[in-house]
PDB file of C-alpha atoms and ligand atoms in Angstrom:
ATOM      1  CA  VAL A   1      15.469 -11.457  -1.552  1.00  0.00           C
ATOM      2  CA  ALA A   2      14.858 -14.467   0.732  1.00  0.00           C
ATOM      3  CA  SER A   3      12.261 -16.657  -0.811  1.00  0.00           C
ATOM      4  CA  ALA A   4       9.916 -17.049  -3.684  1.00  0.00           C
ATOM      5  CA  THR A   5       7.009 -19.411  -4.365  1.00  0.00           C
ATOM      6  CA  VAL A   6       4.731 -19.735  -7.491  1.00  0.00           C
ATOM      7  CA  ALA A   7       1.573 -21.554  -8.165  1.00  0.00           C
ATOM      8  CA  SER A   8       2.311 -23.954 -11.097  1.00  0.00           C
ATOM      9  CA  GLY A   9       0.757 -23.148 -14.432  1.00  0.00           C
ATOM     10  CA  ALA A  10       0.002 -19.474 -13.653  1.00  0.00           C
ATOM     11  CA  ALA A  11       1.581 -16.546 -15.523  1.00  0.00           C
ATOM     12  CA  PRO A  12       4.274 -15.110 -13.290  1.00  0.00           C
ATOM     13  CA  ARG A  13       2.830 -12.139 -11.456  1.00  0.00           C
ATOM     14  CA  ARG A  14       5.154 -10.923  -8.639  1.00  0.00           C
ATOM     15  CA  ALA A  15       4.675  -9.074  -5.418  1.00  0.00           C
ATOM     16  CA  LEU A  16       7.110  -7.862  -2.810  1.00  0.00           C
ATOM     17  CA  VAL A  17       6.264  -8.572   0.840  1.00  0.00           C
ATOM     18  CA  ARG A  18       8.232  -8.133   4.124  1.00  0.00           C
ATOM     19  CA  ARG A  19       8.059 -10.250   7.130  1.00  0.00           C
ATOM     20  CA  PRO A  20       6.683  -8.444  10.404  1.00  0.00           C
ATOM     21  CA  ALA A  21       9.246  -7.091  12.781  1.00  0.00           C
ATOM     22  CA  ARG A  22       9.567  -8.414  16.286  1.00  0.00           C
ATOM     23  CA  ASN A  23       8.712  -4.954  17.662  1.00  0.00           C
ATOM     24  CA  LEU A  24       5.710  -4.535  15.374  1.00  0.00           C
ATOM     25  CA  ALA A  25       3.644  -3.373  18.346  1.00  0.00           C
ATOM     26  CA  GLU A  26       5.900  -0.219  18.563  1.00  0.00           C
ATOM     27  CA  GLY A  27       4.762   0.893  15.104  1.00  0.00           C
ATOM     28  CA  GLN A  28       3.648   4.521  14.459  1.00  0.00           C
ATOM     29  CA  LEU A  29       0.140   5.621  15.225  1.00  0.00           C
ATOM     30  CA  THR A  30      -1.242   9.070  14.126  1.00  0.00           C
ATOM     31  CA  HIS A  31      -5.029   9.040  14.007  1.00  0.00           C
ATOM     32  CA  ILE A  32      -6.040   6.025  16.360  1.00  0.00           C
ATOM     33  CA  THR A  33      -5.221   5.169  19.820  1.00  0.00           C
ATOM     34  CA  ARG A  34      -2.938   2.236  20.607  1.00  0.00           C
ATOM     35  CA  SER A  35      -4.431  -1.091  21.411  1.00  0.00           C
ATOM     36  CA  PRO A  36      -2.564  -4.331  22.279  1.00  0.00           C
ATOM     37  CA  ILE A  37      -1.065  -6.192  19.384  1.00  0.00           C
ATOM     38  CA  ASP A  38      -0.726 -10.039  19.398  1.00  0.00           C
ATOM     39  CA  PRO A  39       2.534 -10.734  17.618  1.00  0.00           C
ATOM     40  CA  ASP A  40       1.960 -14.464  17.075  1.00  0.00           C
ATOM     41  CA  LEU A  41      -1.466 -13.601  15.583  1.00  0.00           C
ATOM     42  CA  ALA A  42       0.181 -10.853  13.465  1.00  0.00           C
ATOM     43  CA  ASP A  43       2.594 -13.418  12.041  1.00  0.00           C
ATOM     44  CA  GLU A  44      -0.137 -15.910  11.382  1.00  0.00           C
ATOM     45  CA  GLN A  45      -2.234 -13.145   9.621  1.00  0.00           C
ATOM     46  CA  TRP A  46       0.796 -12.122   7.531  1.00  0.00           C
ATOM     47  CA  ARG A  47       1.182 -15.797   6.398  1.00  0.00           C
ATOM     48  CA  GLY A  48      -2.446 -15.805   5.521  1.00  0.00           C
ATOM     49  CA  TYR A  49      -2.097 -12.651   3.543  1.00  0.00           C
ATOM     50  CA  VAL A  50       1.008 -14.194   1.620  1.00  0.00           C
ATOM     51  CA  ALA A  51      -0.976 -17.426   1.030  1.00  0.00           C
ATOM     52  CA  ALA A  52      -3.920 -15.507  -0.433  1.00  0.00           C
ATOM     53  CA  LEU A  53      -1.547 -13.950  -2.939  1.00  0.00           C
ATOM     54  CA  THR A  54       0.246 -17.197  -3.852  1.00  0.00           C
ATOM     55  CA  ASN A  55      -3.014 -19.164  -4.022  1.00  0.00           C
ATOM     56  CA  GLU A  56      -4.074 -16.710  -6.689  1.00  0.00           C
ATOM     57  CA  GLY A  57      -0.908 -17.260  -8.707  1.00  0.00           C
ATOM     58  CA  TRP A  58       1.252 -14.474  -7.477  1.00  0.00           C
ATOM     59  CA  GLU A  59       4.797 -15.168  -6.800  1.00  0.00           C
ATOM     60  CA  THR A  60       5.881 -13.432  -3.611  1.00  0.00           C
ATOM     61  CA  ILE A  61       9.313 -12.103  -3.163  1.00  0.00           C
ATOM     62  CA  GLU A  62      10.456 -11.334   0.390  1.00  0.00           C
ATOM     63  CA  VAL A  63      12.313  -8.103   0.958  1.00  0.00           C
ATOM     64  CA  GLU A  64      15.143  -8.771   3.488  1.00  0.00           C
ATOM     65  CA  PRO A  65      13.260  -8.676   6.879  1.00  0.00           C
ATOM     66  CA  ALA A  66      14.131  -5.696   9.252  1.00  0.00           C
ATOM     67  CA  LEU A  67      13.186  -7.301  12.508  1.00  0.00           C
ATOM     68  CA  ASP A  68      13.874  -4.056  14.566  1.00  0.00           C
ATOM     69  CA  LEU A  69      12.006  -1.674  12.269  1.00  0.00           C
ATOM     70  CA  PRO A  70       8.395  -1.964  13.603  1.00  0.00           C
ATOM     71  CA  ASP A  71       6.549  -0.633  10.587  1.00  0.00           C
ATOM     72  CA  SER A  72       8.761  -2.435   8.009  1.00  0.00           C
ATOM     73  CA  VAL A  73       5.947  -4.987   7.219  1.00  0.00           C
ATOM     74  CA  PHE A  74       4.117  -2.023   5.447  1.00  0.00           C
ATOM     75  CA  VAL A  75       6.413  -2.539   2.503  1.00  0.00           C
ATOM     76  CA  GLU A  76       4.201  -0.561   0.168  1.00  0.00           C
ATOM     77  CA  ASP A  77       5.322   2.651   1.767  1.00  0.00           C
ATOM     78  CA  ALA A  78       9.104   1.995   0.882  1.00  0.00           C
ATOM     79  CA  VAL A  79       8.995   1.668  -2.883  1.00  0.00           C
ATOM     80  CA  ILE A  80       6.508   2.468  -5.712  1.00  0.00           C
ATOM     81  CA  LEU A  81       6.572   0.630  -9.024  1.00  0.00           C
ATOM     82  CA  PHE A  82       5.512   2.048 -12.436  1.00  0.00           C
ATOM     83  CA  GLY A  83       6.094  -0.700 -14.997  1.00  0.00           C
ATOM     84  CA  ASP A  84       9.959  -0.873 -15.328  1.00  0.00           C
ATOM     85  CA  LEU A  85      10.487   2.253 -13.003  1.00  0.00           C
ATOM     86  CA  ALA A  86      10.900   1.709  -9.352  1.00  0.00           C
ATOM     87  CA  VAL A  87      10.682   4.862  -7.114  1.00  0.00           C
ATOM     88  CA  VAL A  88      12.332   4.472  -3.753  1.00  0.00           C
ATOM     89  CA  ALA A  89      10.370   6.434  -1.267  1.00  0.00           C
ATOM     90  CA  SER A  90      11.619   8.934   1.239  1.00  0.00           C
ATOM     91  CA  PRO A  91       9.678   8.073   4.451  1.00  0.00           C
ATOM     92  CA  GLY A  92       8.068  10.951   6.175  1.00  0.00           C
ATOM     93  CA  ALA A  93       8.358   9.401   9.612  1.00  0.00           C
ATOM     94  CA  LEU A  94      11.931   9.281  11.068  1.00  0.00           C
ATOM     95  CA  SER A  95      11.455   5.828  12.522  1.00  0.00           C
ATOM     96  CA  ARG A  96      10.760   4.465   8.941  1.00  0.00           C
ATOM     97  CA  ARG A  97      13.835   6.055   7.154  1.00  0.00           C
ATOM     98  CA  ASP A  98      15.961   2.861   7.424  1.00  0.00           C
ATOM     99  CA  GLU A  99      13.235   0.716   5.664  1.00  0.00           C
ATOM    100  CA  THR A 100      14.185   1.839   2.102  1.00  0.00           C
ATOM    101  CA  PRO A 101      17.654   0.324   1.474  1.00  0.00           C
ATOM    102  CA  ALA A 102      16.536  -3.391   1.462  1.00  0.00           C
ATOM    103  CA  ALA A 103      13.418  -2.384  -0.618  1.00  0.00           C
ATOM    104  CA  GLU A 104      15.775  -0.772  -3.085  1.00  0.00           C
ATOM    105  CA  ALA A 105      18.030  -3.872  -3.083  1.00  0.00           C
ATOM    106  CA  ALA A 106      14.969  -5.925  -3.927  1.00  0.00           C
ATOM    107  CA  VAL A 107      13.835  -3.898  -6.885  1.00  0.00           C
ATOM    108  CA  ARG A 108      17.427  -3.707  -8.201  1.00  0.00           C
ATOM    109  CA  ALA A 109      17.479  -7.489  -8.065  1.00  0.00           C
ATOM    110  CA  LEU A 110      14.394  -7.426 -10.253  1.00  0.00           C
ATOM    111  CA  GLY A 111      16.277  -5.354 -12.893  1.00  0.00           C
ATOM    112  CA  LEU A 112      14.121  -2.342 -12.614  1.00  0.00           C
ATOM    113  CA  THR A 113      15.207   1.321 -13.288  1.00  0.00           C
ATOM    114  CA  VAL A 114      15.626   2.742  -9.907  1.00  0.00           C
ATOM    115  CA  HIS A 115      15.104   6.462  -8.868  1.00  0.00           C
ATOM    116  CA  ARG A 116      14.966   7.818  -5.328  1.00  0.00           C
ATOM    117  CA  ILE A 117      12.959  10.515  -3.770  1.00  0.00           C
ATOM    118  CA  GLU A 118      15.578  12.560  -2.011  1.00  0.00           C
ATOM    119  CA  LEU A 119      15.327  14.666   1.264  1.00  0.00           C
ATOM    120  CA  PRO A 120      14.107  17.336   1.931  1.00  0.00           C
ATOM    121  CA  GLY A 121      11.423  15.721  -0.209  1.00  0.00           C
ATOM    122  CA  THR A 122       9.366  13.190   1.699  1.00  0.00           C
ATOM    123  CA  LEU A 123       6.966  10.585   0.154  1.00  0.00           C
ATOM    124  CA  ASP A 124       5.443   7.343   1.505  1.00  0.00           C
ATOM    125  CA  GLY A 125       4.201   4.863  -0.997  1.00  0.00           C
ATOM    126  CA  GLY A 126       0.784   4.676   0.784  1.00  0.00           C
ATOM    127  CA  ASP A 127       0.161   8.114  -0.625  1.00  0.00           C
ATOM    128  CA  VAL A 128       0.429   7.046  -4.248  1.00  0.00           C
ATOM    129  CA  LEU A 129      -2.632   5.675  -6.048  1.00  0.00           C
ATOM    130  CA  LYS A 130      -2.342   4.722  -9.779  1.00  0.00           C
ATOM    131  CA  VAL A 131      -5.536   4.709 -11.884  1.00  0.00           C
ATOM    132  CA  GLY A 132      -4.459   4.186 -15.457  1.00  0.00           C
ATOM    133  CA  ARG A 133      -2.085   6.937 -16.425  1.00  0.00           C
ATOM    134  CA  THR A 134      -3.223   9.213 -13.632  1.00  0.00           C
ATOM    135  CA  VAL A 135      -1.239   9.066 -10.409  1.00  0.00           C
ATOM    136  CA  TYR A 136      -2.978  10.507  -7.407  1.00  0.00           C
ATOM    137  CA  VAL A 137      -0.538  11.660  -4.665  1.00  0.00           C
ATOM    138  CA  GLY A 138      -1.710  12.465  -1.172  1.00  0.00           C
ATOM    139  CA  GLN A 139      -0.213  15.529   0.410  1.00  0.00           C
ATOM    140  CA  SER A 140      -0.250  14.186   3.886  1.00  0.00           C
ATOM    141  CA  ARG A 141       1.748  14.346   7.159  1.00  0.00           C
ATOM    142  CA  ARG A 142       4.182  11.982   5.443  1.00  0.00           C
ATOM    143  CA  THR A 143       4.364  13.281   1.898  1.00  0.00           C
ATOM    144  CA  ASN A 144       5.429  16.845   1.305  1.00  0.00           C
ATOM    145  CA  ALA A 145       5.267  19.274  -1.574  1.00  0.00           C
ATOM    146  CA  GLU A 146       8.947  18.663  -2.481  1.00  0.00           C
ATOM    147  CA  GLY A 147       8.460  14.844  -2.590  1.00  0.00           C
ATOM    148  CA  ILE A 148       5.395  15.363  -4.777  1.00  0.00           C
ATOM    149  CA  ARG A 149       7.373  17.667  -7.091  1.00  0.00           C
ATOM    150  CA  GLN A 150      10.110  15.037  -7.447  1.00  0.00           C
ATOM    151  CA  LEU A 151       7.804  12.236  -8.245  1.00  0.00           C
ATOM    152  CA  ARG A 152       5.930  14.546 -10.696  1.00  0.00           C
ATOM    153  CA  ALA A 153       9.158  15.257 -12.555  1.00  0.00           C
ATOM    154  CA  LEU A 154       9.911  11.487 -12.852  1.00  0.00           C
ATOM    155  CA  LEU A 155       6.421  10.494 -14.004  1.00  0.00           C
ATOM    156  CA  GLU A 156       5.382  13.393 -16.255  1.00  0.00           C
ATOM    157  CA  ALA A 157       8.412  12.527 -18.315  1.00  0.00           C
ATOM    158  CA  ARG A 158       7.000   9.085 -18.747  1.00  0.00           C
ATOM    159  CA  GLY A 159       3.547  10.112 -19.868  1.00  0.00           C
ATOM    160  CA  HIS A 160       1.720  10.027 -16.480  1.00  0.00           C
ATOM    161  CA  THR A 161      -0.434  12.769 -15.039  1.00  0.00           C
ATOM    162  CA  VAL A 162       0.262  13.497 -11.352  1.00  0.00           C
ATOM    163  CA  VAL A 163      -2.805  14.910  -9.318  1.00  0.00           C
ATOM    164  CA  ALA A 164      -2.006  16.079  -5.815  1.00  0.00           C
ATOM    165  CA  VAL A 165      -4.683  15.380  -3.249  1.00  0.00           C
ATOM    166  CA  PRO A 166      -4.817  17.052   0.218  1.00  0.00           C
ATOM    167  CA  ILE A 167      -5.141  14.428   3.026  1.00  0.00           C
ATOM    168  CA  THR A 168      -5.930  15.568   6.546  1.00  0.00           C
ATOM    169  CA  LYS A 169      -8.290  12.946   7.990  1.00  0.00           C
ATOM    170  CA  VAL A 170      -6.232   9.742   7.617  1.00  0.00           C
ATOM    171  CA  LEU A 171      -2.629   8.661   7.495  1.00  0.00           C
ATOM    172  CA  HIS A 172      -2.237   8.107   3.647  1.00  0.00           C
ATOM    173  CA  LEU A 173      -4.267   8.702   0.616  1.00  0.00           C
ATOM    174  CA  LYS A 174      -4.728   4.920   0.306  1.00  0.00           C
ATOM    175  CA  THR A 175      -6.057   4.688   3.776  1.00  0.00           C
ATOM    176  CA  ALA A 176      -9.068   6.670   2.335  1.00  0.00           C
ATOM    177  CA  VAL A 177      -9.318   5.606  -1.307  1.00  0.00           C
ATOM    178  CA  THR A 178      -8.114   2.926  -3.729  1.00  0.00           C
ATOM    179  CA  ALA A 179      -9.508   1.885  -7.135  1.00  0.00           C
ATOM    180  CA  LEU A 180     -11.389  -1.025  -8.708  1.00  0.00           C
ATOM    181  CA  PRO A 181     -10.001  -2.594 -11.811  1.00  0.00           C
ATOM    182  CA  ASP A 182     -12.280  -0.394 -14.087  1.00  0.00           C
ATOM    183  CA  GLY A 183     -10.686   2.787 -12.587  1.00  0.00           C
ATOM    184  CA  THR A 184     -13.639   3.634 -10.229  1.00  0.00           C
ATOM    185  CA  VAL A 185     -12.123   5.190  -7.085  1.00  0.00           C
ATOM    186  CA  ILE A 186     -13.652   3.757  -4.012  1.00  0.00           C
ATOM    187  CA  GLY A 187     -13.609   5.270  -0.577  1.00  0.00           C
ATOM    188  CA  TYR A 188     -15.202   5.935   2.877  1.00  0.00           C
ATOM    189  CA  ARG A 189     -16.693   9.416   2.543  1.00  0.00           C
ATOM    190  CA  PRO A 190     -15.941  10.600   6.142  1.00  0.00           C
ATOM    191  CA  LEU A 191     -12.240   9.891   5.518  1.00  0.00           C
ATOM    192  CA  ILE A 192     -11.858  11.926   2.352  1.00  0.00           C
ATOM    193  CA  ASP A 193     -11.377  15.616   2.172  1.00  0.00           C
ATOM    194  CA  ASP A 194     -12.769  16.076  -1.271  1.00  0.00           C
ATOM    195  CA  PRO A 195     -14.274  13.184  -3.295  1.00  0.00           C
ATOM    196  CA  SER A 196     -15.028  15.465  -6.317  1.00  0.00           C
ATOM    197  CA  LEU A 197     -11.238  15.211  -7.191  1.00  0.00           C
ATOM    198  CA  PHE A 198     -12.039  11.751  -8.598  1.00  0.00           C
ATOM    199  CA  PRO A 199     -13.893  11.606 -11.799  1.00  0.00           C
ATOM    200  CA  ARG A 200     -15.651   8.366 -10.976  1.00  0.00           C
ATOM    201  CA  PHE A 201     -16.227   7.862  -7.152  1.00  0.00           C
ATOM    202  CA  LEU A 202     -18.055   5.016  -5.345  1.00  0.00           C
ATOM    203  CA  PRO A 203     -18.585   5.417  -1.615  1.00  0.00           C
ATOM    204  CA  VAL A 204     -18.250   2.291   0.427  1.00  0.00           C
ATOM    205  CA  PRO A 205     -20.079   1.652   3.738  1.00  0.00           C
ATOM    206  CA  GLU A 206     -17.031   0.821   5.997  1.00  0.00           C
ATOM    207  CA  PRO A 207     -13.561   2.382   6.633  1.00  0.00           C
ATOM    208  CA  GLU A 208     -11.878  -0.915   6.111  1.00  0.00           C
ATOM    209  CA  GLY A 209     -13.727  -1.302   2.784  1.00  0.00           C
ATOM    210  CA  THR A 210     -11.698   1.421   1.202  1.00  0.00           C
ATOM    211  CA  ALA A 211      -8.653  -0.742   0.552  1.00  0.00           C
ATOM    212  CA  VAL A 212      -8.547  -3.441  -2.190  1.00  0.00           C
ATOM    213  CA  VAL A 213      -5.751  -5.125  -3.730  1.00  0.00           C
ATOM    214  CA  VAL A 214      -6.569  -5.835  -7.418  1.00  0.00           C
ATOM    215  CA  LEU A 215      -5.317  -9.434  -8.015  1.00  0.00           C
ATOM    216  CA  ASP A 216      -6.628  -9.474 -11.576  1.00  0.00           C
ATOM    217  CA  ALA A 217      -9.421  -7.883 -13.629  1.00  0.00           C
ATOM    218  CA  ALA A 218     -12.116  -9.751 -11.749  1.00  0.00           C
ATOM    219  CA  THR A 219     -10.599 -10.440  -8.314  1.00  0.00           C
ATOM    220  CA  LEU A 220     -10.146  -8.248  -5.294  1.00  0.00           C
ATOM    221  CA  LEU A 221      -8.291  -8.950  -2.063  1.00  0.00           C
ATOM    222  CA  MET A 222      -9.703  -7.036   0.999  1.00  0.00           C
ATOM    223  CA  SER A 223      -9.964  -7.003   4.751  1.00  0.00           C
ATOM    224  CA  SER A 224     -12.535  -9.312   6.385  1.00  0.00           C
ATOM    225  CA  ALA A 225     -13.483  -6.288   8.587  1.00  0.00           C
ATOM    226  CA  ALA A 226     -15.605  -4.888   5.837  1.00  0.00           C
ATOM    227  CA  PRO A 227     -18.212  -7.468   4.913  1.00  0.00           C
ATOM    228  CA  ARG A 228     -20.804  -4.891   3.645  1.00  0.00           C
ATOM    229  CA  SER A 229     -18.234  -3.347   1.255  1.00  0.00           C
ATOM    230  CA  ALA A 230     -17.324  -6.893   0.058  1.00  0.00           C
ATOM    231  CA  ALA A 231     -21.008  -7.526  -0.667  1.00  0.00           C
ATOM    232  CA  LEU A 232     -21.162  -4.288  -2.617  1.00  0.00           C
ATOM    233  CA  PHE A 233     -18.091  -5.359  -4.776  1.00  0.00           C
ATOM    234  CA  ALA A 234     -19.579  -8.906  -5.253  1.00  0.00           C
ATOM    235  CA  GLY A 235     -22.813  -7.238  -6.467  1.00  0.00           C
ATOM    236  CA  LEU A 236     -20.634  -5.413  -9.138  1.00  0.00           C
ATOM    237  CA  GLY A 237     -19.454  -8.791 -10.407  1.00  0.00           C
ATOM    238  CA  TYR A 238     -16.099  -9.118  -8.544  1.00  0.00           C
ATOM    239  CA  ARG A 239     -14.803 -12.206  -6.751  1.00  0.00           C
ATOM    240  CA  VAL A 240     -13.656 -11.032  -3.370  1.00  0.00           C
ATOM    241  CA  ILE A 241     -11.089 -12.686  -1.297  1.00  0.00           C
ATOM    242  CA  ALA A 242     -11.092 -11.573   2.412  1.00  0.00           C
ATOM    243  CA  VAL A 243      -8.285 -11.858   4.771  1.00  0.00           C
ATOM    244  CA  ASP A 244      -8.127 -11.043   8.448  1.00  0.00           C
ATOM    245  CA  ILE A 245      -5.502  -8.363   9.034  1.00  0.00           C
ATOM    246  CA  SER A 246      -6.786  -7.020  12.407  1.00  0.00           C
ATOM    247  CA  GLU A 247      -3.218  -6.691  13.958  1.00  0.00           C
ATOM    248  CA  PHE A 248      -2.061  -4.536  11.081  1.00  0.00           C
ATOM    249  CA  GLU A 249      -5.235  -2.483  11.071  1.00  0.00           C
ATOM    250  CA  LYS A 250      -4.562  -1.519  14.775  1.00  0.00           C
ATOM    251  CA  LEU A 251      -1.445   0.187  13.426  1.00  0.00           C
ATOM    252  CA  GLU A 252      -3.159   2.028  10.725  1.00  0.00           C
ATOM    253  CA  GLY A 253      -2.247  -0.618   7.947  1.00  0.00           C
ATOM    254  CA  CYS A 254      -4.423  -2.014   5.376  1.00  0.00           C
ATOM    255  CA  VAL A 255      -4.352  -4.733   2.661  1.00  0.00           C
ATOM    256  CA  THR A 256      -2.539  -2.524   0.141  1.00  0.00           C
ATOM    257  CA  CYS A 257       0.214  -1.577   2.620  1.00  0.00           C
ATOM    258  CA  LEU A 258       1.398  -5.220   3.071  1.00  0.00           C
ATOM    259  CA  SER A 259       2.694  -5.789  -0.610  1.00  0.00           C
ATOM    260  CA  VAL A 260       3.948  -4.042  -3.673  1.00  0.00           C
ATOM    261  CA  ARG A 261       2.672  -5.625  -7.011  1.00  0.00           C
ATOM    262  CA  VAL A 262       5.260  -5.721  -9.703  1.00  0.00           C
ATOM    263  CA  ARG A 263       3.483  -4.613 -12.890  1.00  0.00           C
TER     264      ARG A 263
HETATM  265  C1  LIG B   1       2.812   3.988   9.981  1.00  0.00           C
HETATM  266  O1  LIG B   1       2.250   4.821  10.652  1.00  0.00           O
HETATM  267  O2  LIG B   1       3.569   4.306   9.084  1.00  0.00           O
HETATM  268  C2  LIG B   1       2.386   2.569  10.015  1.00  0.00           C
HETATM  269  N1  LIG B   1       1.948   2.267  11.464  1.00  0.00           N
HETATM  270  C3  LIG B   1       1.148   2.168   9.070  1.00  0.00           C
HETATM  271  C4  LIG B   1       1.589   2.356   7.676  1.00  0.00           C
HETATM  272  C5  LIG B   1       0.441   1.880   6.744  1.00  0.00           C
HETATM  273  N2  LIG B   1       0.835   2.011   5.373  1.00  0.00           N
HETATM  274  C6  LIG B   1       0.081   2.472   4.459  1.00  0.00           C
HETATM  275  O3  LIG B   1      -1.192   2.914   4.718  1.00  0.00           O
HETATM  276  N3  LIG B   1       0.475   2.436   3.258  1.00  0.00           N
END
């Protein structure tokens, strides 16, 4: 845990983040073609993302950087938090397996109860969407049936319902859908295999509009690449904070992937 900042006067809300690797441009790509990454711009965008969190009263805790693990900035994939329970993921991509020890160290330092998803189970945090007591888990190229089985065993013992969702059109479940503070699942229809799995579903007009980070009951953090989706959420009464994360979107990342909220 390298650094922490907090806006004065705000209740402490904490989020894990992880500085981009030097070889970010070598990150995994599955569904889109590679386009050049500007590493300086990526660093600047990451700092802008962290500043957006701290400006809203979030304390950011840096997971020890892994400067040679290209996808390590996408810290959401390495660990999933459910209140006092931290589930250390089992990355489905070989190149991402070494990302988890430092994420585990960070959550242990927070005093959370830690469980690991173990091989042959694989599970990426980007496949896990919490909506109240329901936990949707994408069955994707990264998350397999055994990973879902292990997560289900951990969570059902704690009163959550785990719903597995087949994912074939995008990398992770949360590339296709996230949720508003009231539990409405939002998503870009062409990326979703079956929207009828979600009891309340609202389609958004842009693929980058599917991902929102809920900063509080009235405030959403999202990508500046989705202005029409931002207008849709503003019309529903939300305050929207937009950040440019173009260099991470080129690697199939999104706003949710860049942090893990502790709650
Ligand atoms: C990967 O393919 O693993 C990274 N290039 C992108 C990970 C994005 N993470 C996420 O959607 N949670």
